[in-house]
């Protein structure tokens, strides 16, 4: 049995029963809905394959017969219209599935709930000191609820800013990934942050008012940089077992980097990834796919294990 499989064996065993009795029937009931939206998608494809040649030929004939000059850009407008329409079956199906099935999924964890768009507050993001400068914050999938007396929120978070060059401007994503917030019943005396290693540029990334914390784990030192206003507290929090779990979290979320902030009686974990997380659904294939559900389940268990390791309650 792998180390990961040893985490919460009772929860795992219960989830097998929950899958058979609750999740599988819920997903099966949605198969007719999926096929309906797939049919709608292919109908739009057929319409596009019929209308686009007609529009193209019509413009050519009209221009030559009447000596007019209809802008061929009309073709691109029609293409853009169909591109927009073809996305709608995907979006509608995804929204219905998430609102129904994801709420059923987190129901296994009793008091958990699923909702969209309710991400971190701007003050939390700024106070954590682990996110880059941003101007706009958006959130997608969010989960919240208590585990062993600790309230947690887990959200897909996107931070953007506007970059201007002369008269032109464009929106740039500065962070895309998962934000995990754990409310603690322990009180922190200081503020400790764990950043990804910046190598030779680390001297320029040192946060103001904090000191570098040197840990004994050489692998961890190559991967992360730790800064704190309280050296003793930082070493107390960052145990070898805890850091192993953070690295496991990084792997499970297919992340480029993981950064952490202990502040205001909270632990905030920023997991940077461009993967579309919490997507156990398919559009063109059946949704009766347990491995996809299991992958999301593992992501939750790893976050729960952090609560246990830190004894946050």
PDB file of C-alpha atoms in Angstrom:
ATOM      1  CA  UNK A   1       0.000   0.000   0.000  1.00  0.00           C
ATOM      2  CA  UNK A   2       1.414   3.422  -0.970  1.00  0.00           C
ATOM      3  CA  UNK A   3       1.840   6.246   1.520  1.00  0.00           C
ATOM      4  CA  UNK A   4      -0.947   8.184  -0.193  1.00  0.00           C
ATOM      5  CA  UNK A   5      -3.327   5.242   0.086  1.00  0.00           C
ATOM      6  CA  UNK A   6      -2.744   5.122   3.855  1.00  0.00           C
ATOM      7  CA  UNK A   7      -4.277   8.565   4.381  1.00  0.00           C
ATOM      8  CA  UNK A   8      -7.787   8.309   5.866  1.00  0.00           C
ATOM      9  CA  UNK A   9      -8.535   4.637   5.089  1.00  0.00           C
ATOM     10  CA  UNK A  10     -12.004   4.969   6.652  1.00  0.00           C
ATOM     11  CA  UNK A  11     -12.883   7.909   4.406  1.00  0.00           C
ATOM     12  CA  UNK A  12     -11.668   5.945   1.388  1.00  0.00           C
ATOM     13  CA  UNK A  13     -13.705   2.901   2.276  1.00  0.00           C
ATOM     14  CA  UNK A  14     -16.802   5.013   2.863  1.00  0.00           C
ATOM     15  CA  UNK A  15     -16.307   6.786  -0.435  1.00  0.00           C
ATOM     16  CA  UNK A  16     -16.482   3.468  -2.307  1.00  0.00           C
ATOM     17  CA  UNK A  17     -19.950   2.922  -0.847  1.00  0.00           C
ATOM     18  CA  UNK A  18     -20.915   6.553  -1.547  1.00  0.00           C
ATOM     19  CA  UNK A  19     -19.840   6.128  -5.174  1.00  0.00           C
ATOM     20  CA  UNK A  20     -21.949   3.003  -5.644  1.00  0.00           C
ATOM     21  CA  UNK A  21     -25.033   4.245  -3.831  1.00  0.00           C
ATOM     22  CA  UNK A  22     -25.077   7.987  -4.550  1.00  0.00           C
ATOM     23  CA  UNK A  23     -22.560   9.341  -7.059  1.00  0.00           C
ATOM     24  CA  UNK A  24     -22.868   6.647  -9.728  1.00  0.00           C
ATOM     25  CA  UNK A  25     -26.699   6.925  -9.876  1.00  0.00           C
ATOM     26  CA  UNK A  26     -26.416  10.742  -9.987  1.00  0.00           C
ATOM     27  CA  UNK A  27     -23.962  10.622 -12.899  1.00  0.00           C
ATOM     28  CA  UNK A  28     -25.988   7.951 -14.685  1.00  0.00           C
ATOM     29  CA  UNK A  29     -29.100  10.114 -14.504  1.00  0.00           C
ATOM     30  CA  UNK A  30     -27.165  12.868 -16.314  1.00  0.00           C
ATOM     31  CA  UNK A  31     -26.180  10.735 -19.306  1.00  0.00           C
ATOM     32  CA  UNK A  32     -29.372  11.637 -21.176  1.00  0.00           C
ATOM     33  CA  UNK A  33     -28.614  15.319 -20.560  1.00  0.00           C
ATOM     34  CA  UNK A  34     -25.059  14.888 -21.877  1.00  0.00           C
ATOM     35  CA  UNK A  35     -26.284  13.203 -25.052  1.00  0.00           C
ATOM     36  CA  UNK A  36     -28.798  16.002 -25.566  1.00  0.00           C
ATOM     37  CA  UNK A  37     -26.055  18.653 -25.516  1.00  0.00           C
ATOM     38  CA  UNK A  38     -23.748  16.542 -27.681  1.00  0.00           C
ATOM     39  CA  UNK A  39     -26.539  16.259 -30.281  1.00  0.00           C
ATOM     40  CA  UNK A  40     -27.016  20.020 -30.122  1.00  0.00           C
ATOM     41  CA  UNK A  41     -23.288  20.509 -30.691  1.00  0.00           C
ATOM     42  CA  UNK A  42     -23.202  18.269 -33.785  1.00  0.00           C
ATOM     43  CA  UNK A  43     -26.322  19.977 -35.173  1.00  0.00           C
ATOM     44  CA  UNK A  44     -24.503  23.312 -34.956  1.00  0.00           C
ATOM     45  CA  UNK A  45     -21.468  21.762 -36.671  1.00  0.00           C
ATOM     46  CA  UNK A  46     -23.682  20.574 -39.555  1.00  0.00           C
ATOM     47  CA  UNK A  47     -25.270  24.024 -39.822  1.00  0.00           C
ATOM     48  CA  UNK A  48     -21.832  25.607 -39.941  1.00  0.00           C
ATOM     49  CA  UNK A  49     -20.667  23.193 -42.658  1.00  0.00           C
ATOM     50  CA  UNK A  50     -23.750  24.099 -44.705  1.00  0.00           C
ATOM     51  CA  UNK A  51     -23.964  27.847 -44.095  1.00  0.00           C
ATOM     52  CA  UNK A  52     -20.280  28.783 -44.433  1.00  0.00           C
ATOM     53  CA  UNK A  53     -19.958  27.490 -48.052  1.00  0.00           C
ATOM     54  CA  UNK A  54     -23.290  29.116 -48.917  1.00  0.00           C
ATOM     55  CA  UNK A  55     -22.143  32.488 -47.564  1.00  0.00           C
ATOM     56  CA  UNK A  56     -18.774  32.184 -49.322  1.00  0.00           C
ATOM     57  CA  UNK A  57     -20.315  31.271 -52.678  1.00  0.00           C
ATOM     58  CA  UNK A  58     -23.037  33.903 -52.231  1.00  0.00           C
ATOM     59  CA  UNK A  59     -20.481  36.673 -51.720  1.00  0.00           C
ATOM     60  CA  UNK A  60     -18.493  35.531 -54.748  1.00  0.00           C
ATOM     61  CA  UNK A  61     -21.570  35.337 -57.033  1.00  0.00           C
ATOM     62  CA  UNK A  62     -23.006  38.635 -55.789  1.00  0.00           C
ATOM     63  CA  UNK A  63     -19.751  40.501 -56.302  1.00  0.00           C
ATOM     64  CA  UNK A  64     -19.262  39.131 -59.810  1.00  0.00           C
ATOM     65  CA  UNK A  65     -22.883  39.317 -61.001  1.00  0.00           C
ATOM     66  CA  UNK A  66     -23.748  42.764 -59.650  1.00  0.00           C
ATOM     67  CA  UNK A  67     -20.268  44.207 -59.796  1.00  0.00           C
ATOM     68  CA  UNK A  68     -20.426  44.960 -56.114  1.00  0.00           C
ATOM     69  CA  UNK A  69     -17.745  44.451 -53.523  1.00  0.00           C
ATOM     70  CA  UNK A  70     -19.170  42.855 -50.405  1.00  0.00           C
ATOM     71  CA  UNK A  71     -16.419  42.683 -47.813  1.00  0.00           C
ATOM     72  CA  UNK A  72     -15.152  39.118 -47.505  1.00  0.00           C
ATOM     73  CA  UNK A  73     -14.738  39.891 -43.799  1.00  0.00           C
ATOM     74  CA  UNK A  74     -18.378  38.836 -43.530  1.00  0.00           C
ATOM     75  CA  UNK A  75     -17.132  35.237 -43.734  1.00  0.00           C
ATOM     76  CA  UNK A  76     -15.001  35.746 -40.633  1.00  0.00           C
ATOM     77  CA  UNK A  77     -17.954  37.275 -38.814  1.00  0.00           C
ATOM     78  CA  UNK A  78     -20.013  34.164 -39.582  1.00  0.00           C
ATOM     79  CA  UNK A  79     -17.130  31.938 -38.445  1.00  0.00           C
ATOM     80  CA  UNK A  80     -16.839  33.904 -35.197  1.00  0.00           C
ATOM     81  CA  UNK A  81     -20.593  33.578 -34.670  1.00  0.00           C
ATOM     82  CA  UNK A  82     -20.496  29.815 -35.054  1.00  0.00           C
ATOM     83  CA  UNK A  83     -17.428  29.562 -32.835  1.00  0.00           C
ATOM     84  CA  UNK A  84     -19.448  31.361 -30.151  1.00  0.00           C
ATOM     85  CA  UNK A  85     -22.500  29.149 -30.693  1.00  0.00           C
ATOM     86  CA  UNK A  86     -20.462  25.938 -30.601  1.00  0.00           C
ATOM     87  CA  UNK A  87     -19.205  26.827 -27.125  1.00  0.00           C
ATOM     88  CA  UNK A  88     -22.693  27.144 -25.690  1.00  0.00           C
ATOM     89  CA  UNK A  89     -23.532  23.406 -25.414  1.00  0.00           C
ATOM     90  CA  UNK A  90     -20.234  22.886 -23.541  1.00  0.00           C
ATOM     91  CA  UNK A  91     -20.852  25.802 -21.168  1.00  0.00           C
ATOM     92  CA  UNK A  92     -24.497  24.952 -20.485  1.00  0.00           C
ATOM     93  CA  UNK A  93     -23.757  21.292 -19.848  1.00  0.00           C
ATOM     94  CA  UNK A  94     -20.774  22.065 -17.602  1.00  0.00           C
ATOM     95  CA  UNK A  95     -22.828  24.516 -15.531  1.00  0.00           C
ATOM     96  CA  UNK A  96     -25.689  22.066 -15.014  1.00  0.00           C
ATOM     97  CA  UNK A  97     -23.341  19.212 -14.145  1.00  0.00           C
ATOM     98  CA  UNK A  98     -21.326  21.225 -11.654  1.00  0.00           C
ATOM     99  CA  UNK A  99     -24.321  22.721  -9.890  1.00  0.00           C
ATOM    100  CA  UNK A 100     -25.904  19.299  -9.418  1.00  0.00           C
ATOM    101  CA  UNK A 101     -23.180  16.657  -9.298  1.00  0.00           C
ATOM    102  CA  UNK A 102     -20.419  18.599  -7.512  1.00  0.00           C
ATOM    103  CA  UNK A 103     -22.830  19.468  -4.735  1.00  0.00           C
ATOM    104  CA  UNK A 104     -23.605  15.760  -4.488  1.00  0.00           C
ATOM    105  CA  UNK A 105     -19.876  14.968  -4.473  1.00  0.00           C
ATOM    106  CA  UNK A 106     -18.999  17.281  -1.573  1.00  0.00           C
ATOM    107  CA  UNK A 107     -22.077  16.008   0.251  1.00  0.00           C
ATOM    108  CA  UNK A 108     -19.910  13.052   1.192  1.00  0.00           C
ATOM    109  CA  UNK A 109     -17.968  15.402   3.479  1.00  0.00           C
ATOM    110  CA  UNK A 110     -21.233  16.272   5.256  1.00  0.00           C
ATOM    111  CA  UNK A 111     -21.266  20.041   5.867  1.00  0.00           C
ATOM    112  CA  UNK A 112     -19.328  20.978   2.724  1.00  0.00           C
ATOM    113  CA  UNK A 113     -20.902  23.068  -0.020  1.00  0.00           C
ATOM    114  CA  UNK A 114     -20.057  23.884  -3.633  1.00  0.00           C
ATOM    115  CA  UNK A 115     -20.530  27.327  -5.156  1.00  0.00           C
ATOM    116  CA  UNK A 116     -19.139  29.422  -7.980  1.00  0.00           C
ATOM    117  CA  UNK A 117     -17.422  32.782  -7.967  1.00  0.00           C
ATOM    118  CA  UNK A 118     -16.974  33.287  -4.207  1.00  0.00           C
ATOM    119  CA  UNK A 119     -13.190  33.484  -4.014  1.00  0.00           C
ATOM    120  CA  UNK A 120     -10.764  35.094  -1.601  1.00  0.00           C
ATOM    121  CA  UNK A 121     -11.282  38.682  -0.519  1.00  0.00           C
ATOM    122  CA  UNK A 122      -8.901  41.326  -1.860  1.00  0.00           C
ATOM    123  CA  UNK A 123      -7.648  42.033   1.674  1.00  0.00           C
ATOM    124  CA  UNK A 124      -6.765  38.353   2.228  1.00  0.00           C
ATOM    125  CA  UNK A 125      -4.881  38.169  -1.056  1.00  0.00           C
ATOM    126  CA  UNK A 126      -2.905  41.324  -0.337  1.00  0.00           C
ATOM    127  CA  UNK A 127      -2.167  40.557   3.326  1.00  0.00           C
ATOM    128  CA  UNK A 128      -0.866  37.071   2.532  1.00  0.00           C
ATOM    129  CA  UNK A 129       2.136  38.535   0.627  1.00  0.00           C
ATOM    130  CA  UNK A 130       2.481  35.463  -1.612  1.00  0.00           C
ATOM    131  CA  UNK A 131       0.673  36.712  -4.708  1.00  0.00           C
ATOM    132  CA  UNK A 132       2.080  39.018  -7.409  1.00  0.00           C
ATOM    133  CA  UNK A 133       0.699  42.484  -8.037  1.00  0.00           C
ATOM    134  CA  UNK A 134      -2.791  42.301  -9.553  1.00  0.00           C
ATOM    135  CA  UNK A 135      -5.737  44.542 -10.372  1.00  0.00           C
ATOM    136  CA  UNK A 136      -8.646  42.125 -10.826  1.00  0.00           C
ATOM    137  CA  UNK A 137      -9.540  38.947  -8.928  1.00  0.00           C
ATOM    138  CA  UNK A 138     -11.922  36.321 -10.297  1.00  0.00           C
ATOM    139  CA  UNK A 139     -12.956  32.925  -8.942  1.00  0.00           C
ATOM    140  CA  UNK A 140     -14.576  29.861 -10.473  1.00  0.00           C
ATOM    141  CA  UNK A 141     -15.228  26.659  -8.522  1.00  0.00           C
ATOM    142  CA  UNK A 142     -15.223  27.015  -4.744  1.00  0.00           C
ATOM    143  CA  UNK A 143     -15.751  24.509  -1.956  1.00  0.00           C
ATOM    144  CA  UNK A 144     -16.114  25.275   1.719  1.00  0.00           C
ATOM    145  CA  UNK A 145     -16.845  23.453   4.937  1.00  0.00           C
ATOM    146  CA  UNK A 146     -15.405  22.120   8.213  1.00  0.00           C
ATOM    147  CA  UNK A 147     -13.068  19.182   8.696  1.00  0.00           C
ATOM    148  CA  UNK A 148     -12.110  18.067  12.190  1.00  0.00           C
ATOM    149  CA  UNK A 149     -13.134  21.429  13.595  1.00  0.00           C
ATOM    150  CA  UNK A 150     -11.242  23.497  11.006  1.00  0.00           C
ATOM    151  CA  UNK A 151     -13.117  25.529   8.411  1.00  0.00           C
ATOM    152  CA  UNK A 152     -11.582  25.508   4.953  1.00  0.00           C
ATOM    153  CA  UNK A 153     -12.192  27.106   1.592  1.00  0.00           C
ATOM    154  CA  UNK A 154     -10.787  25.789  -1.651  1.00  0.00           C
ATOM    155  CA  UNK A 155     -11.215  27.942  -4.758  1.00  0.00           C
ATOM    156  CA  UNK A 156     -10.026  28.204  -8.327  1.00  0.00           C
ATOM    157  CA  UNK A 157      -8.583  31.726  -8.367  1.00  0.00           C
ATOM    158  CA  UNK A 158      -7.434  33.945 -11.236  1.00  0.00           C
ATOM    159  CA  UNK A 159      -5.609  37.263 -10.753  1.00  0.00           C
ATOM    160  CA  UNK A 160      -5.009  39.638 -13.649  1.00  0.00           C
ATOM    161  CA  UNK A 161      -3.566  43.063 -14.375  1.00  0.00           C
ATOM    162  CA  UNK A 162      -3.600  45.450 -17.316  1.00  0.00           C
ATOM    163  CA  UNK A 163      -0.316  45.905 -19.182  1.00  0.00           C
ATOM    164  CA  UNK A 164      -0.096  49.052 -21.287  1.00  0.00           C
ATOM    165  CA  UNK A 165       2.231  49.689 -24.190  1.00  0.00           C
ATOM    166  CA  UNK A 166       1.746  53.067 -25.811  1.00  0.00           C
ATOM    167  CA  UNK A 167      -1.932  53.376 -26.697  1.00  0.00           C
ATOM    168  CA  UNK A 168      -2.507  49.635 -26.500  1.00  0.00           C
ATOM    169  CA  UNK A 169      -3.374  47.638 -23.407  1.00  0.00           C
ATOM    170  CA  UNK A 170      -3.999  43.990 -22.680  1.00  0.00           C
ATOM    171  CA  UNK A 171      -5.066  41.890 -19.721  1.00  0.00           C
ATOM    172  CA  UNK A 172      -2.360  39.569 -18.376  1.00  0.00           C
ATOM    173  CA  UNK A 173      -2.910  36.680 -15.964  1.00  0.00           C
ATOM    174  CA  UNK A 174      -0.422  36.903 -13.081  1.00  0.00           C
ATOM    175  CA  UNK A 175      -1.811  33.970 -11.099  1.00  0.00           C
ATOM    176  CA  UNK A 176      -4.009  31.056 -12.065  1.00  0.00           C
ATOM    177  CA  UNK A 177      -4.553  28.124  -9.767  1.00  0.00           C
ATOM    178  CA  UNK A 178      -6.015  26.964  -6.480  1.00  0.00           C
ATOM    179  CA  UNK A 179      -6.246  28.966  -3.269  1.00  0.00           C
ATOM    180  CA  UNK A 180      -6.708  26.920  -0.098  1.00  0.00           C
ATOM    181  CA  UNK A 181      -7.604  28.834   3.052  1.00  0.00           C
ATOM    182  CA  UNK A 182      -7.626  27.122   6.451  1.00  0.00           C
ATOM    183  CA  UNK A 183      -8.996  28.995   9.457  1.00  0.00           C
ATOM    184  CA  UNK A 184      -7.015  28.160  12.549  1.00  0.00           C
ATOM    185  CA  UNK A 185      -7.940  27.994  16.191  1.00  0.00           C
ATOM    186  CA  UNK A 186      -4.276  28.484  16.976  1.00  0.00           C
ATOM    187  CA  UNK A 187      -2.992  32.032  17.189  1.00  0.00           C
ATOM    188  CA  UNK A 188       0.135  33.017  15.268  1.00  0.00           C
ATOM    189  CA  UNK A 189       2.523  35.469  16.830  1.00  0.00           C
ATOM    190  CA  UNK A 190       4.282  36.172  13.540  1.00  0.00           C
ATOM    191  CA  UNK A 191       3.808  36.070   9.794  1.00  0.00           C
ATOM    192  CA  UNK A 192       5.590  33.275   7.916  1.00  0.00           C
ATOM    193  CA  UNK A 193       5.597  32.829   4.150  1.00  0.00           C
ATOM    194  CA  UNK A 194       6.967  30.050   1.964  1.00  0.00           C
ATOM    195  CA  UNK A 195       7.856  31.141  -1.579  1.00  0.00           C
ATOM    196  CA  UNK A 196       9.128  29.222  -4.578  1.00  0.00           C
ATOM    197  CA  UNK A 197      12.889  29.402  -4.921  1.00  0.00           C
ATOM    198  CA  UNK A 198      14.074  32.390  -6.963  1.00  0.00           C
ATOM    199  CA  UNK A 199      17.683  31.233  -7.253  1.00  0.00           C
ATOM    200  CA  UNK A 200      20.140  34.057  -7.857  1.00  0.00           C
ATOM    201  CA  UNK A 201      17.303  36.591  -7.728  1.00  0.00           C
ATOM    202  CA  UNK A 202      16.307  35.668  -4.144  1.00  0.00           C
ATOM    203  CA  UNK A 203      18.080  38.737  -2.755  1.00  0.00           C
ATOM    204  CA  UNK A 204      15.639  40.892  -4.724  1.00  0.00           C
ATOM    205  CA  UNK A 205      12.522  38.993  -3.581  1.00  0.00           C
ATOM    206  CA  UNK A 206      13.023  39.278   0.173  1.00  0.00           C
ATOM    207  CA  UNK A 207       9.801  40.673   1.704  1.00  0.00           C
ATOM    208  CA  UNK A 208      10.200  43.855   3.674  1.00  0.00           C
ATOM    209  CA  UNK A 209      10.196  43.370   7.447  1.00  0.00           C
ATOM    210  CA  UNK A 210      10.930  39.619   7.271  1.00  0.00           C
ATOM    211  CA  UNK A 211      14.064  37.538   7.749  1.00  0.00           C
ATOM    212  CA  UNK A 212      15.176  34.487   5.785  1.00  0.00           C
ATOM    213  CA  UNK A 213      14.604  31.219   7.665  1.00  0.00           C
ATOM    214  CA  UNK A 214      17.221  28.549   6.973  1.00  0.00           C
ATOM    215  CA  UNK A 215      15.931  24.986   7.392  1.00  0.00           C
ATOM    216  CA  UNK A 216      17.910  21.769   7.695  1.00  0.00           C
ATOM    217  CA  UNK A 217      16.260  19.935   4.775  1.00  0.00           C
ATOM    218  CA  UNK A 218      18.555  20.481   1.719  1.00  0.00           C
ATOM    219  CA  UNK A 219      15.884  19.378  -0.785  1.00  0.00           C
ATOM    220  CA  UNK A 220      13.386  21.803   0.682  1.00  0.00           C
ATOM    221  CA  UNK A 221      15.963  24.599   0.630  1.00  0.00           C
ATOM    222  CA  UNK A 222      16.439  24.049  -3.126  1.00  0.00           C
ATOM    223  CA  UNK A 223      12.693  24.174  -3.748  1.00  0.00           C
ATOM    224  CA  UNK A 224      11.457  26.925  -1.426  1.00  0.00           C
ATOM    225  CA  UNK A 225      12.466  30.145   0.314  1.00  0.00           C
ATOM    226  CA  UNK A 226      11.070  30.808   3.781  1.00  0.00           C
ATOM    227  CA  UNK A 227      10.716  34.256   5.338  1.00  0.00           C
ATOM    228  CA  UNK A 228       9.209  35.130   8.696  1.00  0.00           C
ATOM    229  CA  UNK A 229       8.850  37.756  11.368  1.00  0.00           C
ATOM    230  CA  UNK A 230       9.294  34.945  13.946  1.00  0.00           C
ATOM    231  CA  UNK A 231      12.113  32.467  13.296  1.00  0.00           C
ATOM    232  CA  UNK A 232      11.169  30.086  16.141  1.00  0.00           C
ATOM    233  CA  UNK A 233       7.521  29.884  15.123  1.00  0.00           C
ATOM    234  CA  UNK A 234       8.467  29.309  11.471  1.00  0.00           C
ATOM    235  CA  UNK A 235      10.621  26.280  12.365  1.00  0.00           C
ATOM    236  CA  UNK A 236       7.848  24.964  14.596  1.00  0.00           C
ATOM    237  CA  UNK A 237       5.326  25.144  11.745  1.00  0.00           C
ATOM    238  CA  UNK A 238       7.476  23.812   8.911  1.00  0.00           C
ATOM    239  CA  UNK A 239       8.132  20.245  10.018  1.00  0.00           C
ATOM    240  CA  UNK A 240       9.595  17.686   7.567  1.00  0.00           C
ATOM    241  CA  UNK A 241       6.285  15.785   7.441  1.00  0.00           C
ATOM    242  CA  UNK A 242       4.374  18.969   6.671  1.00  0.00           C
ATOM    243  CA  UNK A 243       6.699  19.852   3.807  1.00  0.00           C
ATOM    244  CA  UNK A 244       6.385  16.330   2.389  1.00  0.00           C
ATOM    245  CA  UNK A 245       2.624  16.837   2.277  1.00  0.00           C
ATOM    246  CA  UNK A 246       3.028  20.188   0.516  1.00  0.00           C
ATOM    247  CA  UNK A 247       5.182  18.536  -2.145  1.00  0.00           C
ATOM    248  CA  UNK A 248       2.513  15.816  -2.530  1.00  0.00           C
ATOM    249  CA  UNK A 249      -0.082  18.553  -2.929  1.00  0.00           C
ATOM    250  CA  UNK A 250       2.039  20.105  -5.673  1.00  0.00           C
ATOM    251  CA  UNK A 251       2.122  16.784  -7.527  1.00  0.00           C
ATOM    252  CA  UNK A 252      -1.587  16.057  -7.182  1.00  0.00           C
ATOM    253  CA  UNK A 253      -2.563  19.483  -8.451  1.00  0.00           C
ATOM    254  CA  UNK A 254      -0.014  19.298 -11.301  1.00  0.00           C
ATOM    255  CA  UNK A 255       1.350  22.595 -10.076  1.00  0.00           C
ATOM    256  CA  UNK A 256       4.250  24.731 -11.232  1.00  0.00           C
ATOM    257  CA  UNK A 257       4.678  26.085  -7.712  1.00  0.00           C
ATOM    258  CA  UNK A 258       3.159  26.080  -4.237  1.00  0.00           C
ATOM    259  CA  UNK A 259       3.434  29.072  -1.900  1.00  0.00           C
ATOM    260  CA  UNK A 260       2.142  29.440   1.657  1.00  0.00           C
ATOM    261  CA  UNK A 261       1.341  32.156   4.133  1.00  0.00           C
ATOM    262  CA  UNK A 262       0.683  31.781   7.889  1.00  0.00           C
ATOM    263  CA  UNK A 263      -0.998  35.008   9.013  1.00  0.00           C
ATOM    264  CA  UNK A 264      -3.988  36.326  10.968  1.00  0.00           C
ATOM    265  CA  UNK A 265      -4.766  32.859  12.345  1.00  0.00           C
ATOM    266  CA  UNK A 266      -5.037  31.476   8.810  1.00  0.00           C
ATOM    267  CA  UNK A 267      -2.990  29.283   6.540  1.00  0.00           C
ATOM    268  CA  UNK A 268      -3.310  30.277   2.899  1.00  0.00           C
ATOM    269  CA  UNK A 269      -1.864  27.965   0.250  1.00  0.00           C
ATOM    270  CA  UNK A 270      -1.527  29.162  -3.343  1.00  0.00           C
ATOM    271  CA  UNK A 271      -1.154  26.310  -5.835  1.00  0.00           C
ATOM    272  CA  UNK A 272      -0.248  27.667  -9.265  1.00  0.00           C
ATOM    273  CA  UNK A 273      -1.517  25.521 -12.127  1.00  0.00           C
ATOM    274  CA  UNK A 274      -3.097  26.035 -15.538  1.00  0.00           C
ATOM    275  CA  UNK A 275      -4.938  22.725 -15.278  1.00  0.00           C
ATOM    276  CA  UNK A 276      -8.728  23.075 -15.200  1.00  0.00           C
ATOM    277  CA  UNK A 277      -9.250  21.554 -11.767  1.00  0.00           C
ATOM    278  CA  UNK A 278     -12.312  19.828 -10.343  1.00  0.00           C
ATOM    279  CA  UNK A 279     -13.418  18.654 -13.785  1.00  0.00           C
ATOM    280  CA  UNK A 280     -14.469  15.018 -13.366  1.00  0.00           C
ATOM    281  CA  UNK A 281     -16.866  15.311 -16.297  1.00  0.00           C
ATOM    282  CA  UNK A 282     -16.584  14.541 -19.985  1.00  0.00           C
ATOM    283  CA  UNK A 283     -18.619  15.897 -22.868  1.00  0.00           C
ATOM    284  CA  UNK A 284     -18.122  13.419 -25.691  1.00  0.00           C
ATOM    285  CA  UNK A 285     -17.572  10.383 -23.442  1.00  0.00           C
ATOM    286  CA  UNK A 286     -19.626   8.848 -20.669  1.00  0.00           C
ATOM    287  CA  UNK A 287     -19.326  10.403 -17.225  1.00  0.00           C
ATOM    288  CA  UNK A 288     -19.445   7.048 -15.480  1.00  0.00           C
ATOM    289  CA  UNK A 289     -15.710   7.381 -15.013  1.00  0.00           C
ATOM    290  CA  UNK A 290     -14.660   6.689 -11.435  1.00  0.00           C
ATOM    291  CA  UNK A 291     -10.906   7.468 -11.861  1.00  0.00           C
ATOM    292  CA  UNK A 292     -11.769  11.105 -12.605  1.00  0.00           C
ATOM    293  CA  UNK A 293     -13.878  11.344  -9.466  1.00  0.00           C
ATOM    294  CA  UNK A 294     -11.132   9.588  -7.492  1.00  0.00           C
ATOM    295  CA  UNK A 295      -8.603  12.214  -8.628  1.00  0.00           C
ATOM    296  CA  UNK A 296     -10.721  15.039  -7.153  1.00  0.00           C
ATOM    297  CA  UNK A 297     -11.242  12.960  -4.002  1.00  0.00           C
ATOM    298  CA  UNK A 298      -7.449  12.618  -3.586  1.00  0.00           C
ATOM    299  CA  UNK A 299      -7.042  16.374  -3.861  1.00  0.00           C
ATOM    300  CA  UNK A 300      -9.424  16.865  -0.943  1.00  0.00           C
ATOM    301  CA  UNK A 301      -7.761  14.204   1.201  1.00  0.00           C
ATOM    302  CA  UNK A 302      -4.338  15.791   0.775  1.00  0.00           C
ATOM    303  CA  UNK A 303      -5.690  19.139   2.006  1.00  0.00           C
ATOM    304  CA  UNK A 304      -7.319  17.370   4.952  1.00  0.00           C
ATOM    305  CA  UNK A 305      -4.005  15.732   5.800  1.00  0.00           C
ATOM    306  CA  UNK A 306      -2.426  19.181   6.151  1.00  0.00           C
ATOM    307  CA  UNK A 307      -4.978  19.954   8.855  1.00  0.00           C
ATOM    308  CA  UNK A 308      -3.998  16.776  10.666  1.00  0.00           C
ATOM    309  CA  UNK A 309      -0.251  17.319  10.347  1.00  0.00           C
ATOM    310  CA  UNK A 310      -0.421  20.873  11.695  1.00  0.00           C
ATOM    311  CA  UNK A 311      -3.003  19.874  14.319  1.00  0.00           C
ATOM    312  CA  UNK A 312      -4.818  23.062  13.424  1.00  0.00           C
ATOM    313  CA  UNK A 313      -7.778  22.263  15.617  1.00  0.00           C
TER     314      UNK A 313
END
